[in-house]
Structures are given as C-alpha cells and as structure tokens.
Coordinates of C-alpha atoms in Angstrom, one line a residue:
Chain A
M182 CA -27.8 -24.6 -1.2
K183 CA -30.1 -23.5 2.1
D184 CA -30.2 -27.0 3.1
T185 CA -26.8 -27.6 3.0
G186 CA -25.9 -25.2 6.3
R187 CA -28.7 -26.7 7.8
Y188 CA -26.7 -29.4 7.9
K189 CA -23.0 -28.1 8.9
I190 CA -22.7 -28.4 12.5
K191 CA -19.8 -26.1 14.4
Q192 CA -17.7 -28.3 16.3
I193 CA -15.3 -27.0 18.6
S194 CA -11.6 -27.2 18.2
I195 CA -8.8 -27.2 21.3
F196 CA -5.4 -27.2 20.6
S197 CA -3.1 -28.7 23.1
E198 CA 0.0 -30.0 23.9
N199 CA 0.5 -32.3 24.5
K200 CA 0.5 -33.6 28.5
P201 CA -0.7 -34.9 31.4
G202 CA -3.9 -32.7 33.2
R203 CA -3.9 -31.4 29.5
L204 CA -7.8 -33.0 28.8
A205 CA -8.7 -32.6 32.4
A206 CA -7.9 -28.8 32.3
I207 CA -10.6 -28.4 29.4
A208 CA -13.4 -30.9 30.7
R209 CA -13.6 -29.2 33.8
A210 CA -14.2 -25.8 32.1
L211 CA -17.2 -27.2 29.9
Q212 CA -18.1 -29.2 32.8
E213 CA -18.1 -25.4 35.5
E214 CA -20.5 -24.0 32.2
Q215 CA -23.0 -27.6 31.9
V216 CA -21.8 -27.9 28.8
N217 CA -22.8 -31.4 27.6
I218 CA -19.8 -32.8 25.7
L219 CA -21.8 -35.0 22.7
A220 CA -18.7 -36.7 20.3
F221 CA -15.2 -35.6 20.1
S222 CA -12.0 -36.8 19.8
I223 CA -8.0 -36.4 20.2
A224 CA -5.6 -36.6 17.0
E225 CA -2.1 -35.9 18.2
A226 CA 1.6 -34.7 16.4
D227 CA 4.7 -35.1 17.8
G228 CA 3.8 -32.7 21.1
F229 CA 0.3 -31.6 20.3
G230 CA -2.6 -32.0 19.9
V231 CA -6.1 -30.9 18.5
V232 CA -9.2 -31.8 20.8
R233 CA -12.1 -32.2 18.4
A234 CA -15.8 -31.6 20.7
L235 CA -19.3 -31.5 19.8
V236 CA -21.1 -29.9 22.4
D237 CA -24.9 -28.8 23.1
K238 CA -23.9 -24.9 23.9
P239 CA -21.0 -24.5 21.2
E240 CA -21.3 -20.6 22.0
K241 CA -20.3 -20.8 25.3
A242 CA -17.6 -23.6 25.4
H243 CA -15.7 -21.3 23.0
Q244 CA -16.2 -18.6 24.7
K245 CA -15.2 -20.0 28.3
L246 CA -12.4 -22.5 27.2
T247 CA -10.7 -18.4 25.0
D248 CA -11.6 -17.0 28.7
L249 CA -9.3 -19.6 29.5
G250 CA -6.4 -19.3 27.1
F251 CA -7.0 -21.6 25.6
N252 CA -6.8 -21.4 21.0
V253 CA -10.3 -22.5 20.4
A254 CA -11.8 -22.9 15.9
F255 CA -15.0 -23.3 15.1
T256 CA -15.1 -25.9 11.9
D257 CA -17.7 -27.5 10.6
V258 CA -18.8 -31.0 9.9
L259 CA -21.1 -33.2 9.0
A260 CA -23.5 -36.1 11.2
V261 CA -24.2 -38.8 9.2
R262 CA -26.8 -41.7 10.8
M263 CA -25.3 -45.3 10.2
R264 CA -26.9 -48.2 10.2
D265 CA -24.8 -50.3 13.7
I266 CA -25.1 -53.1 11.7
P267 CA -21.8 -54.8 9.8
G268 CA -21.6 -52.7 6.3
G269 CA -22.9 -49.8 7.9
L270 CA -20.1 -47.5 7.3
Y271 CA -18.8 -48.9 4.3
E272 CA -22.2 -47.2 2.8
I273 CA -21.1 -44.5 3.6
A274 CA -17.9 -44.4 2.5
K275 CA -18.7 -45.7 -0.6
I276 CA -20.6 -42.7 -1.4
L277 CA -18.2 -40.0 -0.3
G278 CA -15.0 -42.1 -2.5
D279 CA -17.2 -42.6 -5.7
G280 CA -18.3 -38.8 -5.2
G281 CA -14.7 -37.8 -5.0
I282 CA -14.7 -36.7 -1.7
N283 CA -11.8 -36.7 0.6
I284 CA -12.4 -37.1 4.2
E285 CA -10.1 -34.9 6.2
Y286 CA -11.0 -37.0 9.5
S287 CA -13.5 -38.5 11.4
Y288 CA -15.3 -40.1 14.5
A289 CA -17.6 -41.5 15.0
Y290 CA -19.9 -42.6 18.0
S291 CA -22.9 -44.9 18.8
G292 CA -26.1 -44.2 19.9
K293 CA -29.2 -45.4 21.7
E294 CA -30.8 -44.9 18.1
A295 CA -28.0 -45.9 15.5
A296 CA -24.2 -44.7 15.3
V297 CA -23.9 -41.6 14.0
L298 CA -19.9 -40.9 12.2
I299 CA -18.6 -37.2 12.3
L300 CA -17.2 -35.9 9.2
R301 CA -14.8 -33.5 8.2
V302 CA -14.7 -32.9 4.5
D303 CA -12.4 -31.4 1.8
S304 CA -16.0 -29.8 0.0
I305 CA -19.3 -29.7 2.8
E306 CA -21.4 -28.6 -0.7
T307 CA -20.8 -31.1 -2.5
A308 CA -20.6 -33.5 -0.2
V309 CA -24.1 -33.2 0.9
P310 CA -26.5 -33.3 -1.9
L311 CA -24.9 -36.3 -2.8
L312 CA -24.8 -38.4 0.7
L313 CA -28.4 -37.4 0.7
Q314 CA -28.5 -38.5 -3.4
G315 CA -27.4 -42.1 -2.8
G316 CA -29.7 -41.7 0.8
G317 CA -27.5 -41.3 3.7
E318 CA -29.6 -40.0 6.5
L319 CA -27.5 -37.2 8.3
L320 CA -28.8 -35.1 11.2
E321 CA -29.6 -31.5 11.0
S322 CA -27.6 -28.9 13.4
K323 CA -30.1 -28.6 15.8
V324 CA -30.0 -31.9 17.4
F325 CA -27.0 -31.3 18.3
H326 CA -27.7 -28.1 19.4
Chain B
M300 CA 59.8 -31.7 15.0
R301 CA 59.6 -29.4 18.1
Y302 CA 59.1 -26.1 16.7
F303 CA 58.3 -24.9 14.2
D304 CA 59.9 -21.2 14.1
P305 CA 62.1 -22.2 17.5
R306 CA 63.0 -18.1 17.1
I307 CA 59.9 -17.2 17.2
E308 CA 58.0 -19.6 19.7
E309 CA 61.4 -19.5 22.8
M310 CA 61.4 -15.7 22.1
P311 CA 62.4 -14.1 25.7
P312 CA 59.0 -13.2 27.3
E313 CA 60.8 -9.5 27.6
D314 CA 61.3 -9.0 23.5
I315 CA 58.2 -10.5 23.4
R316 CA 56.4 -7.7 24.7
K317 CA 58.8 -5.2 22.9
L318 CA 57.4 -6.8 19.6
Q319 CA 54.1 -6.9 20.7
Y320 CA 54.2 -2.4 21.3
R321 CA 56.1 -2.1 18.4
L322 CA 53.3 -3.9 16.3
L323 CA 50.8 -1.9 18.8
K324 CA 52.5 1.2 17.5
T325 CA 52.3 0.5 13.9
L326 CA 48.6 -0.9 14.3
V327 CA 47.0 2.1 15.6
Y328 CA 48.4 4.5 12.7
R329 CA 47.3 2.4 10.5
L330 CA 43.9 2.4 11.5
Y331 CA 44.0 5.8 12.6
S332 CA 45.4 6.9 8.6
F333 CA 43.4 3.6 6.8
S334 CA 40.0 3.2 9.4
P335 CA 37.4 5.9 9.1
F336 CA 35.2 3.6 11.1
Y337 CA 37.7 3.2 13.4
H338 CA 39.6 6.3 13.3
D339 CA 35.9 7.6 14.3
R340 CA 35.8 5.9 17.5
M341 CA 39.4 6.7 18.8
R342 CA 38.4 10.5 18.0
E343 CA 35.3 10.0 19.7
T344 CA 36.9 8.7 22.8
G345 CA 40.3 11.5 22.9
V346 CA 43.2 9.0 22.2
H347 CA 45.6 10.2 19.6
P348 CA 48.3 7.1 18.3
D349 CA 50.7 9.1 19.8
D350 CA 49.3 8.8 23.6
I351 CA 50.7 5.5 23.0
Q352 CA 53.3 4.5 24.9
S353 CA 53.8 1.6 25.6
L354 CA 52.1 -1.9 25.4
E355 CA 49.3 -0.9 28.7
D356 CA 48.6 1.8 27.3
I357 CA 46.9 -0.3 24.8
R358 CA 44.1 0.2 27.7
K359 CA 43.6 3.8 26.5
L360 CA 41.8 2.5 23.7
P361 CA 38.9 1.9 22.6
Y362 CA 37.0 -1.6 22.0
M363 CA 35.4 -3.4 19.4
Y364 CA 32.4 -5.2 19.5
K365 CA 30.7 -8.0 17.8
S366 CA 28.2 -5.5 16.7
D367 CA 30.4 -3.7 15.3
L368 CA 31.1 -6.2 12.1
R369 CA 26.9 -6.4 12.2
D370 CA 26.7 -2.6 11.8
N371 CA 29.3 -2.3 9.5
Y372 CA 28.0 -5.5 7.0
P373 CA 29.1 -6.3 4.3
D374 CA 32.3 -5.1 4.9
K375 CA 32.4 -1.1 5.7
I376 CA 35.2 -1.9 8.2
F377 CA 37.7 -3.5 6.6
V378 CA 41.0 -2.1 5.8
A379 CA 41.6 -3.7 2.2
T380 CA 40.1 -3.0 -0.8
Q381 CA 38.4 -6.0 -2.5
D382 CA 41.1 -6.2 -4.3
D383 CA 43.5 -7.4 -2.2
L384 CA 41.1 -10.6 -0.4
V385 CA 41.4 -13.3 -1.0
R386 CA 39.2 -14.9 0.9
Y387 CA 36.3 -15.1 2.5
H388 CA 34.3 -16.2 5.5
V389 CA 30.8 -16.7 7.0
S390 CA 28.8 -17.3 10.3
S391 CA 26.0 -16.7 11.6
G392 CA 24.7 -12.7 12.5
T393 CA 22.7 -12.1 15.4
T394 CA 19.8 -10.1 13.5
G395 CA 19.5 -11.9 10.2
K396 CA 22.3 -10.9 8.4
P397 CA 25.8 -12.4 9.2
T398 CA 28.5 -11.4 9.1
V399 CA 31.5 -11.3 6.6
V400 CA 35.3 -12.0 8.3
G401 CA 37.8 -11.4 4.8
Y402 CA 41.2 -12.6 4.6
T403 CA 44.7 -10.9 2.7
R404 CA 47.4 -13.1 1.7
N405 CA 49.1 -12.3 4.3
D406 CA 46.1 -12.6 6.9
L407 CA 45.7 -15.9 5.7
E408 CA 49.5 -16.4 5.8
N409 CA 48.9 -15.7 9.8
W410 CA 46.4 -17.9 10.2
T411 CA 47.7 -21.1 8.4
V412 CA 51.2 -20.9 11.0
S413 CA 49.6 -20.0 14.1
L414 CA 48.1 -23.2 14.0
A415 CA 51.0 -25.0 12.0
R416 CA 53.2 -23.9 15.4
G417 CA 49.6 -25.1 17.4
L418 CA 50.4 -28.4 15.5
V419 CA 53.7 -28.8 16.0
S420 CA 53.1 -27.7 19.5
C421 CA 50.8 -31.1 20.1
G422 CA 53.1 -33.0 17.8
I423 CA 51.5 -32.9 15.0
G424 CA 53.5 -33.2 11.5
R425 CA 55.1 -35.3 8.7
G426 CA 54.2 -38.8 9.6
D427 CA 50.5 -38.4 10.5
V428 CA 47.1 -38.4 8.7
L429 CA 45.0 -35.7 10.1
Q430 CA 41.4 -36.1 9.8
V431 CA 40.0 -32.5 9.4
S432 CA 36.3 -33.0 10.7
Y433 CA 35.2 -29.8 10.5
G434 CA 32.9 -28.1 8.4
Y435 CA 34.2 -27.0 5.0
G436 CA 32.9 -23.7 3.9
L437 CA 31.3 -20.7 4.7
F438 CA 32.9 -21.8 8.2
T439 CA 36.4 -20.7 9.0
G440 CA 37.5 -23.9 10.8
G441 CA 37.5 -26.7 7.4
L442 CA 39.4 -25.1 6.1
G443 CA 41.5 -23.3 8.8
L444 CA 43.0 -26.5 10.0
H445 CA 43.7 -28.0 6.5
Y446 CA 46.5 -25.5 6.2
G447 CA 47.3 -25.2 8.8
A448 CA 47.9 -29.2 8.4
E449 CA 49.9 -29.5 4.8
R450 CA 51.8 -26.8 6.6
V451 CA 53.0 -29.0 9.0
G452 CA 53.7 -31.4 6.2
A453 CA 51.3 -34.0 8.1
T454 CA 48.6 -35.6 5.4
V455 CA 45.1 -34.6 5.7
L456 CA 42.2 -36.4 5.1
P457 CA 39.7 -33.2 4.8
T458 CA 36.3 -35.7 5.7
S459 CA 33.9 -32.3 6.8
V460 CA 31.6 -33.2 8.9
G461 CA 28.6 -35.6 8.8
N462 CA 28.8 -38.9 7.7
T463 CA 29.9 -40.5 10.4
E464 CA 29.8 -44.6 10.2
R465 CA 32.2 -43.4 6.5
Q466 CA 34.3 -41.2 8.2
I467 CA 35.3 -44.8 10.8
E468 CA 35.9 -46.2 7.5
L469 CA 37.6 -43.9 6.2
M470 CA 40.3 -43.0 9.4
Q471 CA 40.8 -47.5 9.7
D472 CA 42.1 -47.7 5.9
L473 CA 44.0 -44.1 5.8
H474 CA 45.4 -44.4 9.6
T475 CA 44.8 -41.7 11.0
T476 CA 46.7 -40.7 13.9
A477 CA 44.8 -37.4 14.0
I478 CA 41.1 -35.5 13.6
A479 CA 40.1 -32.5 13.7
C480 CA 36.5 -31.9 14.9
T481 CA 34.3 -30.3 18.2
P482 CA 34.7 -33.0 21.2
S483 CA 31.1 -33.7 21.1
Y484 CA 31.6 -35.4 18.2
L485 CA 34.7 -37.0 19.1
L486 CA 32.4 -38.8 20.9
H487 CA 29.5 -39.0 18.7
M488 CA 31.6 -40.9 16.2
G489 CA 32.6 -42.8 19.5
E490 CA 29.4 -44.7 19.6
V491 CA 28.9 -44.8 16.1
A492 CA 32.5 -46.4 15.6
E493 CA 30.7 -49.0 18.6
K494 CA 28.0 -49.6 16.9
M495 CA 29.8 -50.9 13.9
G496 CA 32.4 -53.3 16.2
V497 CA 35.0 -50.5 16.1
S498 CA 36.8 -49.5 19.0
I499 CA 38.8 -46.5 17.9
R500 CA 40.4 -47.3 21.1
D501 CA 42.1 -51.1 19.7
D502 CA 40.6 -50.9 16.0
T503 CA 42.3 -47.7 14.7
D504 CA 45.8 -45.3 14.8
L505 CA 44.2 -42.4 16.5
R506 CA 46.3 -40.8 18.9
T507 CA 45.3 -37.3 19.1
G508 CA 42.9 -35.5 18.7
I509 CA 42.7 -31.2 18.8
L510 CA 38.7 -30.3 20.0
G511 CA 37.4 -27.1 20.1
A512 CA 34.1 -24.6 19.4
E513 CA 32.8 -25.6 22.0
P514 CA 32.8 -25.4 25.3
W515 CA 34.1 -28.9 27.3
S516 CA 35.5 -29.3 30.6
D517 CA 38.4 -31.5 32.3
A518 CA 36.2 -34.3 32.8
M519 CA 34.7 -34.9 29.4
K520 CA 38.3 -34.7 28.0
A521 CA 39.4 -37.1 31.1
R522 CA 36.9 -39.4 29.5
M523 CA 38.0 -38.9 26.3
E524 CA 40.8 -39.6 26.8
E525 CA 40.8 -42.7 28.6
W526 CA 37.5 -44.4 26.1
L527 CA 39.3 -43.5 23.1
G528 CA 42.6 -44.3 24.0
I529 CA 43.7 -40.4 22.1
R530 CA 45.7 -37.4 24.3
A531 CA 42.8 -34.3 23.5
Y532 CA 44.1 -30.7 22.9
D533 CA 42.1 -27.2 23.2
I534 CA 41.7 -25.4 20.5
Y535 CA 40.8 -22.0 20.5
G536 CA 39.7 -19.3 18.0
T537 CA 36.9 -17.8 16.8
S538 CA 36.3 -16.1 12.8
E539 CA 36.9 -13.2 14.4
L540 CA 40.4 -13.8 15.0
S541 CA 40.7 -16.0 11.5
G542 CA 39.4 -18.8 12.6
P543 CA 40.4 -21.5 14.7
M544 CA 43.7 -20.2 16.1
F545 CA 45.7 -21.7 19.0
C546 CA 46.6 -24.4 20.2
E547 CA 47.6 -26.3 23.7
C548 CA 51.2 -27.9 23.6
T549 CA 52.0 -31.4 24.8
A550 CA 52.0 -29.5 28.3
Q551 CA 47.9 -29.7 27.9
N552 CA 47.3 -26.5 30.8
G553 CA 46.4 -23.7 28.2
F554 CA 46.9 -22.5 24.6
H555 CA 49.7 -20.7 23.4
V556 CA 49.1 -17.6 22.3
W557 CA 51.1 -16.6 19.8
G558 CA 52.3 -13.0 21.4
D559 CA 53.3 -12.0 17.9
L560 CA 50.1 -11.9 16.3
A561 CA 48.1 -11.3 19.4
Y562 CA 47.8 -9.6 22.6
I563 CA 45.6 -11.2 25.5
E564 CA 44.1 -9.1 28.1
I565 CA 41.8 -10.2 30.7
Q566 CA 39.6 -7.7 32.8
D567 CA 36.2 -8.0 34.7
P568 CA 34.2 -7.9 33.0
K569 CA 31.5 -5.2 34.3
T570 CA 34.7 -2.7 36.0
G571 CA 36.8 -3.1 32.6
D572 CA 39.4 -2.8 35.1
P573 CA 42.3 -5.3 34.3
L574 CA 43.0 -8.0 36.2
G575 CA 46.1 -9.8 36.9
A576 CA 47.4 -13.0 35.8
G577 CA 45.3 -16.1 36.6
E578 CA 42.5 -14.0 37.3
K579 CA 39.6 -15.4 35.5
G580 CA 37.9 -12.3 33.7
E581 CA 36.7 -11.4 30.1
M582 CA 39.0 -11.9 27.7
V583 CA 39.8 -8.6 25.3
V584 CA 41.6 -9.8 21.8
T585 CA 43.4 -7.6 20.4
M586 CA 44.9 -9.1 17.0
L587 CA 47.7 -7.4 15.8
Q588 CA 48.6 -7.9 12.1
K589 CA 45.4 -8.6 10.7
E590 CA 45.3 -6.1 7.6
A591 CA 41.6 -6.6 5.5
L592 CA 39.8 -6.8 9.2
P593 CA 42.2 -5.5 12.2
M594 CA 40.8 -6.4 15.2
I595 CA 41.6 -4.5 18.0
R596 CA 41.1 -4.9 21.8
F597 CA 37.5 -7.0 20.6
R598 CA 35.5 -8.5 23.6
I599 CA 35.1 -11.4 22.4
G600 CA 33.2 -12.8 25.6
D601 CA 34.6 -15.6 27.2
I602 CA 36.1 -16.3 30.0
S603 CA 39.7 -17.3 30.6
S604 CA 42.9 -16.3 33.4
V605 CA 46.5 -16.2 31.5
D606 CA 49.9 -17.9 32.5
D607 CA 52.5 -15.6 31.1
T608 CA 55.3 -18.7 33.0
V609 CA 57.5 -20.0 30.4
C610 CA 56.0 -23.3 29.6
S611 CA 57.0 -26.5 30.8
C612 CA 56.8 -27.3 26.4
G613 CA 60.0 -25.0 26.5
R614 CA 57.4 -22.1 24.5
T615 CA 57.8 -18.8 26.3
H616 CA 54.4 -17.2 24.9
P617 CA 51.3 -16.5 27.0
R618 CA 48.6 -19.0 27.6
V619 CA 45.2 -19.0 28.5
M620 CA 43.3 -21.7 30.5
R621 CA 40.6 -23.7 29.1
I622 CA 37.5 -20.9 28.6
S623 CA 35.1 -21.2 31.6
G624 CA 31.7 -19.2 30.6
R625 CA 31.1 -16.3 28.7
V626 CA 29.6 -12.7 29.8
D627 CA 26.5 -12.6 27.7
D628 CA 24.0 -15.5 26.9
M629 CA 25.6 -17.1 24.5
L630 CA 25.6 -21.6 23.4
I631 CA 27.1 -23.2 21.1
I632 CA 25.4 -26.0 20.0
R633 CA 27.0 -28.4 18.0
G634 CA 29.7 -26.4 17.1
I635 CA 28.2 -22.9 16.2
N636 CA 27.8 -19.8 18.4
V637 CA 23.8 -18.9 18.2
F638 CA 22.9 -16.0 20.7
P639 CA 18.8 -16.5 22.1
C640 CA 18.1 -13.1 20.7
Q641 CA 18.8 -14.4 17.2
T642 CA 15.9 -16.5 17.0
E643 CA 13.4 -13.0 17.6
Y644 CA 14.4 -11.8 14.4
P645 CA 12.9 -15.2 12.0
L646 CA 10.2 -15.6 14.7
N647 CA 9.3 -12.6 14.3
T648 CA 8.9 -12.9 10.6
I649 CA 6.0 -16.1 10.4
P650 CA 2.9 -14.5 11.9
E651 CA 1.5 -17.5 13.2
V652 CA 3.3 -18.0 16.4
G653 CA 4.3 -15.1 18.8
Q654 CA 7.3 -13.4 19.6
H655 CA 7.2 -15.3 22.6
F656 CA 9.4 -18.0 22.5
M657 CA 11.5 -20.4 24.9
I658 CA 15.0 -22.4 23.8
E659 CA 15.6 -25.7 25.9
V660 CA 19.6 -27.4 25.4
D661 CA 20.4 -31.0 25.7
R662 CA 22.5 -33.1 24.6
K663 CA 21.1 -36.8 23.9
G664 CA 24.1 -39.4 23.3
A665 CA 27.4 -36.9 22.3
L666 CA 25.0 -34.5 20.6
D667 CA 23.3 -31.4 21.5
D668 CA 19.5 -30.4 20.2
M669 CA 18.4 -27.2 20.5
L670 CA 14.4 -27.5 20.8
V671 CA 12.3 -23.8 20.7
K672 CA 9.0 -23.7 21.9
V673 CA 6.5 -20.9 20.1
E674 CA 3.1 -20.3 20.7
V675 CA 0.5 -20.5 18.3
T676 CA -1.7 -17.5 17.9
K677 CA -5.3 -17.4 17.8
E678 CA -5.5 -16.6 13.9
A679 CA -3.2 -18.8 12.8
F680 CA -5.0 -22.2 15.0
S681 CA -6.3 -24.2 12.9
D682 CA -8.4 -27.6 13.1
R683 CA -5.9 -29.3 10.6
I684 CA -2.8 -31.0 12.1
T685 CA -0.7 -31.1 8.4
D686 CA -1.7 -26.8 9.3
L687 CA -0.2 -27.0 12.3
M688 CA 2.8 -29.8 11.5
A689 CA 3.3 -27.1 7.6
I690 CA 3.8 -24.3 10.4
R691 CA 6.1 -26.2 12.6
K692 CA 7.6 -27.4 10.0
K693 CA 8.4 -23.5 8.9
V694 CA 9.2 -22.8 11.7
E695 CA 11.9 -25.0 11.9
H696 CA 13.3 -24.2 8.6
R697 CA 13.6 -20.8 9.6
L698 CA 15.8 -21.2 12.5
R699 CA 17.8 -23.6 11.2
N700 CA 18.2 -21.2 8.1
A701 CA 18.8 -17.6 10.5
L702 CA 21.1 -20.0 13.4
N703 CA 22.7 -22.5 10.2
V704 CA 22.3 -24.9 13.2
A705 CA 19.2 -27.4 13.4
V706 CA 16.4 -27.2 15.0
D707 CA 13.6 -28.8 16.9
V708 CA 10.6 -26.6 17.3
E709 CA 8.0 -27.6 19.2
L710 CA 4.3 -25.4 19.0
V711 CA 3.0 -24.3 22.3
E712 CA -0.3 -22.8 23.5
P713 CA -0.9 -19.7 23.1
G714 CA 0.3 -18.2 26.8
S715 CA 1.8 -20.2 28.0
L716 CA 5.7 -19.9 28.1
P717 CA 6.9 -17.7 30.5
R718 CA 6.8 -14.1 30.0
F719 CA 10.1 -11.9 31.5
E720 CA 9.4 -8.0 32.6
G721 CA 12.9 -7.3 32.9
K722 CA 15.5 -9.6 31.7
A723 CA 14.5 -12.5 29.6
K724 CA 15.7 -15.9 30.3
R725 CA 14.7 -17.7 27.5
V726 CA 17.0 -20.4 28.0
I727 CA 17.5 -23.5 29.4
D728 CA 20.4 -25.5 29.4
R729 CA 20.7 -29.3 30.6
R730 CA 23.8 -30.1 30.0
K731 CA 26.1 -31.2 31.6
L732 CA 29.6 -31.4 30.2

C-alpha cells in the first residue's frame, strides 16, 4: 500500500461557470503565483464546467484560487507513461479494462520523452498494482510536484 | 341567452349596494360568532359587528392576508366543519406549506353561478364547445371553468393542460368554439398548431378565448385576436376567492365583479386610504357569501382600478380593469403564483448549495421559463461532473415540488451571486408582455 501512495498525484479541480474569461482568471492567478501547469483539461456540463490541472505547486495553487473565491478541490489521479506509437493507449486501457477498473475520466499530454495518460479511476488501490504487473510505467508524484 | 340571471345582473346600483350592506352585516355577525380567528382579530382592532352601520364602514374591519391561510394551515380558519365541506383545492404556499381552501355546497354553487354569468356575458352558451385547458386537480382553474360552462349548457371538452398536439387535433375534430386557458398557453398552442400545418384562425372553429391566471397586456390581447381570429376575454380570480371567478363581457372593458358575491375596495397600498373610481390602487376583496372559508378585506396584492358606471352591455355591476401589477414581488409563471421567498425554504434543506439565489424569468417562445441560480458550496464541490449534475437535479426537483412549476437550475461559483444588505432584489424578469 505504501507503494500506491507514491503514485497518487494531486490534481486540482476548479469549479467554473461556463462564461467568457473564467479560464483566463484561473490561468492569471496561477501565473501570479509562478505555478506551472503541466497538464490540464476542461470538462463541461450544461452551464458550468470543471477545470482540472496538474501543476507543480498544488498547495500554492489551491490557496491562491481559494482566496480568489474559486471552489477548488484536490483529487488523486494516476499518470501512466504511454509508448508514443499506435496502440500505446490500448496497452494501458486494456490492462484496466481486463482488471475491471472503471476510468471516470482521463486526459493526456505528449511530452518530450513520452506520452503521458492522466487517469481518474474508481479504485487507485487496485489500479496501481494492476498497471505495474501489466508492465505499465507509472509516474511518481515527485515527478510533478 | 343575453343574461344568465337578469334579476341580479341588471339590478340597479343602489339596490346592489343595499344588498351588499345586508350581506356584509350578516357576514360580520357570523364571523364574530363562529370564527375564533376573526373574532380575535376584530377584538384586537376594537371593532364590534354593531359598528358596521353602512357599507363604507367595512373600512373599520381588520384585513386578511395570504399569510393567515398559511399560518392556520391546513383548515384552522375554516368556519364550516368537515361534514359540510364538499371539496378542497390546494395551491402552493410560501414557506413549504401549501394553502388549502375548502368549499361548502353553497360555495361551489356561488362559484359556478359567478362563472356562468361571466360566460354568458361573453357570449358562451348552448351550442358552444368549451375546451378547458386549465389544469384539473388541486388547481382551481380546470374544475371551476368546467362546472361554470356545464351550467350555461356549453359542451365541455376537459383537456386540462399539456399534450398540445392532441389538444389541437381535438379542437378540430370536436369543433371547439371557445377555450379557457392562460394567455401564454394559447400562444403556445398557436405556435404548435402552425408547426402541424394548422391555422387556428382558418382551420378551426375557435372564436373565443377566456384567458387569465397570469398577467397579460392589451398589446398581447390585440396580437392574439388578430393572429388566432378570436375575441379574447380576461378572467380573474384566485383560490382564496374560490378560483377563477369574474369574466369580461362582450364590451371587453374590465371584468364584472358580481356585487352580490364580492365587494371590491381600491386603496392606497401604503396608507390604506380609499381611492375613488378610476384611480389605480391596491385591490382589497371581501367575499360576501363564502361559507367554508370566508375572506373579508383580503389584501389580494393586485393593482387595478374600478369603473362603477353601468356597462354598455347593460350589466350594472362594477368592472375591474385588467390587473396592471402587484404590490409585492409575486411572479406568475405559466399561470402559477410564485413568490421569490418560496425558493428559500427548499434551498435551506439542501446543504450542497448556499442560501443565496437569483431568479431569472424569460419568455421562450410563448411560454415562461424560470431559471434559478444557486451557488455550490465548497464542501459539496466534487471533481465529478455527475455529482454536480446530481446536485442540480436535486435542487430542480425540490423547487418543482415546492413551487408547483418546473424550474431550471444553474450552478454558479460561490460568492458570485449578489448579496443584499437592504431589500433583496432576487428577480430579473425579462418577459415583455
């Protein structure tokens, strides 16, 4: 179980109304705090959205955004390195699918060394050993923060 | 048929006033003796039934408010016992508790007769098919019009609200000549009919609309009459008065308030000083013959003026002009009364959202659209969209149950809704009537 903790990455999630200028307000706040955004996505529903981001200084980002009145939450996610070739995503998704792990949401970025898949799963405790046993390469949280 | 009851409808005005005085006297004695609620209120005001020596003395009597019904939920201010009640109707209340009204057999009779006179006055009778597209059930509109129309010998088509395409088919197949519904619902019907390739003006026998339960304007009336090829008549009432009660005659210049059933005062809403004929002010209604739930000097909250000259239709009873506003912040959404404060109680039962809210009302197409904006609390904020959607659903559901009207809910960021120090203005009404 100790192992699992190493791979839990603190994502910040920000509630945002679906209207012009909200993302700019969030991004500006992070800039002011010299917080670097490593990956992010926006999930949109009817009239509102949730901005999710992996940042280098999550505590600082949380504090700043909260001070500005945003509704912010931490969520634990996993980051898995994918081979940046056709079938790279399949390899990871198959491990989770075969193991009965549900992916609640996911987003990805393609960096200098590799492509990285960010995953929010229903059970991190089950997903981590499955991915490791399946040959997946999980990034530790210290890589980000 | 020109009159339903010419003896009453053509009664000389001075005789109406004599009759009203007699009825008022009887009413006050009855309430003083049998209504602990009104007895106490009269004692507090320091007025005794013997102090009522003229019709004008009505102004010595204490008021009744909508809150009196709420505070005495469900039936504590009823004067009749349950044995004598033959019906209940229920409307939404302001603090989570609904308002209950009860009727004796005589109450139902007077209600029916009032509408029968009104329907005849705008030309409805034998040979007419009246489609009642007001809601049937706890709401008074459907059943009220239903019995009134049967009484004048019209054929009732009790469609209630909704299922608009079917309503239009039935309107054509059964040759509806008159319809009773909210003005916005009739506009909606007109639009739906056009989409079906049906022109209400050219392809149906509809010629009369009896429209009410929500505010509308002369401009809207003119537009509807032209577009749909009908004459549109205003109808007025609330559940406290029994239901829809008073209807415009063919002169289309205000609805006749039958003097043997009701007495209308117009007063300055701030000072309570009486205003003269033609002056616009707050209506105060006394129902002179109601038995189960007497309403005396009821501050109904509507603003209008009275014309007490004899009408060109020949009827001698005073006419009240189309309602031009409210003394309070009550909204009417698709025919249902909504007080903005009614949203507070259900919101307080949902910890996921804060107590602040804003109501935005629009007219989308012909129908009212009510949007309530609420803030998601920090504790309730979840990264999961599905959780947030569930909160929204929950708020929509609770508000719908409390207000009896469908509401859209929008979740907004905490702290983003305006805060008020003085009187809160939580409503933006963008409807142009």
